[in-house]
């Protein structure tokens, strides 16, 4: 999962720039809201609940937000750097039916030399019922060498600010 350019990077850069100028570079050590959406009827399977592939897409969208906050605009826009998910596990806790409003909050749970382990909690926006929990290990990735690279010092500092004990 590595994006090296295009509309998404420009959009995230603009959003992050506004975010940093409004709040300053330090971030709270609490989960970030990284996704808000709805379980549309077309996302549901023959049993009437959201199909697992849509959980994966929502968690993936949320991870772009979290990793953008960690990398920052000065790094994320540079070609040759990305992220590679090396492990992802989802625990489904509550059925998600069509029309359910969803919020995902993400937090860092562990840092390595080149890796970030994060947890994403998908819950009902209106009732706070936890629908699913995703835990992912992602590695900072050198796209030219196709190998892991150390987290940049500024990215490490941002990730540490989001680290939950």
mmCIF file of C-alpha atoms in Angstrom:
data_model
loop_
_atom_site.group_PDB
_atom_site.id
_atom_site.type_symbol
_atom_site.label_atom_id
_atom_site.label_comp_id
_atom_site.label_asym_id
_atom_site.label_seq_id
_atom_site.Cartn_x
_atom_site.Cartn_y
_atom_site.Cartn_z
ATOM 1 C CA UNK A 1 0.000 0.000 0.000
ATOM 2 C CA UNK A 2 2.151 2.840 -1.232
ATOM 3 C CA UNK A 3 1.022 5.996 -3.005
ATOM 4 C CA UNK A 4 3.757 8.048 -4.541
ATOM 5 C CA UNK A 5 1.871 10.917 -6.092
ATOM 6 C CA UNK A 6 -1.247 12.154 -7.707
ATOM 7 C CA UNK A 7 -4.456 13.638 -6.470
ATOM 8 C CA UNK A 8 -4.601 11.779 -3.151
ATOM 9 C CA UNK A 9 -1.181 13.020 -2.024
ATOM 10 C CA UNK A 10 -1.940 16.601 -3.083
ATOM 11 C CA UNK A 11 -5.288 16.461 -1.288
ATOM 12 C CA UNK A 12 -3.816 14.987 1.894
ATOM 13 C CA UNK A 13 -0.985 17.518 1.801
ATOM 14 C CA UNK A 14 -3.448 20.404 1.616
ATOM 15 C CA UNK A 15 -5.599 18.986 4.424
ATOM 16 C CA UNK A 16 -2.608 18.276 6.643
ATOM 17 C CA UNK A 17 -1.160 21.718 5.976
ATOM 18 C CA UNK A 18 -4.387 23.358 7.174
ATOM 19 C CA UNK A 19 -4.518 20.987 10.141
ATOM 20 C CA UNK A 20 -0.937 21.727 11.226
ATOM 21 C CA UNK A 21 -1.330 25.501 10.832
ATOM 22 C CA UNK A 22 -4.564 25.480 12.844
ATOM 23 C CA UNK A 23 -3.397 23.186 15.667
ATOM 24 C CA UNK A 24 0.377 23.293 15.604
ATOM 25 C CA UNK A 25 2.690 20.347 14.991
ATOM 26 C CA UNK A 26 2.041 18.505 18.248
ATOM 27 C CA UNK A 27 -0.872 16.089 18.389
ATOM 28 C CA UNK A 28 -2.805 14.756 21.353
ATOM 29 C CA UNK A 29 -2.126 11.290 22.680
ATOM 30 C CA UNK A 30 -5.683 10.163 22.013
ATOM 31 C CA UNK A 31 -7.167 8.279 19.079
ATOM 32 C CA UNK A 32 -7.625 10.273 15.875
ATOM 33 C CA UNK A 33 -10.908 10.173 14.008
ATOM 34 C CA UNK A 34 -9.704 8.828 10.674
ATOM 35 C CA UNK A 35 -12.924 7.810 8.923
ATOM 36 C CA UNK A 36 -16.593 8.776 8.999
ATOM 37 C CA UNK A 37 -19.082 7.102 6.693
ATOM 38 C CA UNK A 38 -22.171 4.974 6.269
ATOM 39 C CA UNK A 39 -22.845 1.311 5.513
ATOM 40 C CA UNK A 40 -24.754 1.679 2.240
ATOM 41 C CA UNK A 41 -27.243 -1.008 1.175
ATOM 42 C CA UNK A 42 -25.030 -1.921 -1.810
ATOM 43 C CA UNK A 43 -22.245 -2.813 0.677
ATOM 44 C CA UNK A 44 -24.397 -5.489 2.299
ATOM 45 C CA UNK A 45 -24.421 -9.182 1.436
ATOM 46 C CA UNK A 46 -27.312 -11.654 1.137
ATOM 47 C CA UNK A 47 -27.495 -11.923 4.930
ATOM 48 C CA UNK A 48 -28.226 -8.216 5.261
ATOM 49 C CA UNK A 49 -25.005 -7.009 6.845
ATOM 50 C CA UNK A 50 -21.955 -5.220 5.507
ATOM 51 C CA UNK A 51 -19.627 -7.545 3.610
ATOM 52 C CA UNK A 52 -16.071 -7.956 4.922
ATOM 53 C CA UNK A 53 -14.500 -6.411 1.821
ATOM 54 C CA UNK A 54 -16.105 -3.078 2.753
ATOM 55 C CA UNK A 55 -14.731 -3.243 6.280
ATOM 56 C CA UNK A 56 -11.299 -3.677 4.690
ATOM 57 C CA UNK A 57 -11.812 -0.648 2.428
ATOM 58 C CA UNK A 58 -12.958 1.554 5.319
ATOM 59 C CA UNK A 59 -9.996 0.485 7.473
ATOM 60 C CA UNK A 60 -7.662 1.093 4.521
ATOM 61 C CA UNK A 61 -9.034 4.616 4.002
ATOM 62 C CA UNK A 62 -8.618 5.279 7.731
ATOM 63 C CA UNK A 63 -5.008 4.071 7.619
ATOM 64 C CA UNK A 64 -4.152 6.616 4.900
ATOM 65 C CA UNK A 65 -5.343 9.361 7.231
ATOM 66 C CA UNK A 66 -3.339 8.032 10.187
ATOM 67 C CA UNK A 67 -0.162 7.452 8.181
ATOM 68 C CA UNK A 68 -0.502 10.888 6.578
ATOM 69 C CA UNK A 69 -0.607 12.415 10.064
ATOM 70 C CA UNK A 70 2.505 10.445 10.991
ATOM 71 C CA UNK A 71 4.549 11.096 7.822
ATOM 72 C CA UNK A 72 3.571 14.761 7.530
ATOM 73 C CA UNK A 73 3.372 16.841 4.391
ATOM 74 C CA UNK A 74 7.099 17.494 4.119
ATOM 75 C CA UNK A 75 7.819 13.748 3.742
ATOM 76 C CA UNK A 76 4.694 12.174 2.266
ATOM 77 C CA UNK A 77 4.922 14.234 -0.914
ATOM 78 C CA UNK A 78 8.471 13.035 -1.669
ATOM 79 C CA UNK A 79 8.688 10.262 -4.259
ATOM 80 C CA UNK A 80 10.366 7.026 -3.293
ATOM 81 C CA UNK A 81 8.839 6.589 0.164
ATOM 82 C CA UNK A 82 5.760 4.678 1.116
ATOM 83 C CA UNK A 83 4.207 2.228 3.531
ATOM 84 C CA UNK A 84 3.868 -1.538 3.254
ATOM 85 C CA UNK A 85 1.365 -3.385 5.422
ATOM 86 C CA UNK A 86 2.934 -6.630 6.603
ATOM 87 C CA UNK A 87 0.177 -7.845 8.928
ATOM 88 C CA UNK A 88 -3.485 -7.013 9.389
ATOM 89 C CA UNK A 89 -6.038 -8.682 11.635
ATOM 90 C CA UNK A 90 -9.725 -7.818 12.002
ATOM 91 C CA UNK A 91 -11.971 -8.864 14.849
ATOM 92 C CA UNK A 92 -15.655 -8.527 13.993
ATOM 93 C CA UNK A 93 -17.646 -7.655 17.102
ATOM 94 C CA UNK A 94 -21.113 -6.481 16.043
ATOM 95 C CA UNK A 95 -23.181 -6.823 12.893
ATOM 96 C CA UNK A 96 -23.205 -3.722 10.681
ATOM 97 C CA UNK A 97 -26.490 -3.287 8.837
ATOM 98 C CA UNK A 98 -27.358 -0.956 5.958
ATOM 99 C CA UNK A 99 -27.761 2.624 7.085
ATOM 100 C CA UNK A 100 -25.420 2.346 10.083
ATOM 101 C CA UNK A 101 -23.328 5.487 10.538
ATOM 102 C CA UNK A 102 -19.700 4.504 11.136
ATOM 103 C CA UNK A 103 -16.725 6.252 12.741
ATOM 104 C CA UNK A 104 -13.204 4.838 12.862
ATOM 105 C CA UNK A 105 -10.713 6.076 15.431
ATOM 106 C CA UNK A 106 -7.058 5.096 15.083
ATOM 107 C CA UNK A 107 -4.196 4.969 17.547
ATOM 108 C CA UNK A 108 -0.576 3.867 17.535
ATOM 109 C CA UNK A 109 0.106 0.944 19.884
ATOM 110 C CA UNK A 110 3.766 0.124 19.132
ATOM 111 C CA UNK A 111 6.765 1.580 17.309
ATOM 112 C CA UNK A 112 9.763 -0.238 15.864
ATOM 113 C CA UNK A 113 12.789 1.040 13.961
ATOM 114 C CA UNK A 114 10.867 1.030 10.697
ATOM 115 C CA UNK A 115 7.408 -0.171 11.729
ATOM 116 C CA UNK A 116 4.239 1.249 13.204
ATOM 117 C CA UNK A 117 1.609 -0.974 14.789
ATOM 118 C CA UNK A 118 -1.762 0.686 14.992
ATOM 119 C CA UNK A 119 -5.267 -0.186 16.086
ATOM 120 C CA UNK A 120 -8.438 1.090 14.459
ATOM 121 C CA UNK A 121 -11.775 0.868 16.208
ATOM 122 C CA UNK A 122 -14.900 1.008 14.030
ATOM 123 C CA UNK A 123 -17.952 2.004 16.024
ATOM 124 C CA UNK A 124 -21.432 3.314 15.474
ATOM 125 C CA UNK A 125 -21.350 7.094 15.242
ATOM 126 C CA UNK A 126 -24.617 7.504 17.128
ATOM 127 C CA UNK A 127 -24.413 4.685 19.686
ATOM 128 C CA UNK A 128 -20.651 4.006 20.125
ATOM 129 C CA UNK A 129 -21.227 0.247 19.683
ATOM 130 C CA UNK A 130 -17.945 -1.322 18.544
ATOM 131 C CA UNK A 131 -18.475 -3.125 15.230
ATOM 132 C CA UNK A 132 -14.903 -4.194 14.441
ATOM 133 C CA UNK A 133 -11.314 -3.731 15.553
ATOM 134 C CA UNK A 134 -8.383 -3.806 13.137
ATOM 135 C CA UNK A 135 -4.748 -4.132 14.159
ATOM 136 C CA UNK A 136 -2.140 -3.530 11.471
ATOM 137 C CA UNK A 137 1.647 -3.553 11.309
ATOM 138 C CA UNK A 138 2.995 -1.333 8.555
ATOM 139 C CA UNK A 139 6.591 -0.686 7.584
ATOM 140 C CA UNK A 140 8.123 2.497 6.206
ATOM 141 C CA UNK A 141 9.218 1.460 2.743
ATOM 142 C CA UNK A 142 11.879 2.605 0.286
ATOM 143 C CA UNK A 143 10.118 2.208 -3.055
ATOM 144 C CA UNK A 144 13.359 2.225 -5.091
ATOM 145 C CA UNK A 145 15.297 -0.313 -3.019
ATOM 146 C CA UNK A 146 12.079 -2.246 -2.198
ATOM 147 C CA UNK A 147 13.173 -2.610 1.425
ATOM 148 C CA UNK A 148 12.190 -1.320 4.838
ATOM 149 C CA UNK A 149 13.692 1.988 5.910
ATOM 150 C CA UNK A 150 13.933 3.665 9.290
ATOM 151 C CA UNK A 151 11.125 6.002 10.277
ATOM 152 C CA UNK A 152 12.121 9.612 9.717
ATOM 153 C CA UNK A 153 12.791 11.483 13.014
ATOM 154 C CA UNK A 154 9.808 13.794 12.507
ATOM 155 C CA UNK A 155 7.546 10.844 11.654
ATOM 156 C CA UNK A 156 8.764 8.996 14.756
ATOM 157 C CA UNK A 157 7.998 12.038 16.926
ATOM 158 C CA UNK A 158 4.476 12.294 15.479
ATOM 159 C CA UNK A 159 3.903 8.564 15.964
ATOM 160 C CA UNK A 160 5.172 8.788 19.564
ATOM 161 C CA UNK A 161 2.657 11.586 20.185
ATOM 162 C CA UNK A 162 -0.076 9.162 19.083
ATOM 163 C CA UNK A 163 1.324 6.202 21.034
ATOM 164 C CA UNK A 164 -1.130 4.725 23.532
ATOM 165 C CA UNK A 165 0.179 3.041 26.647
#
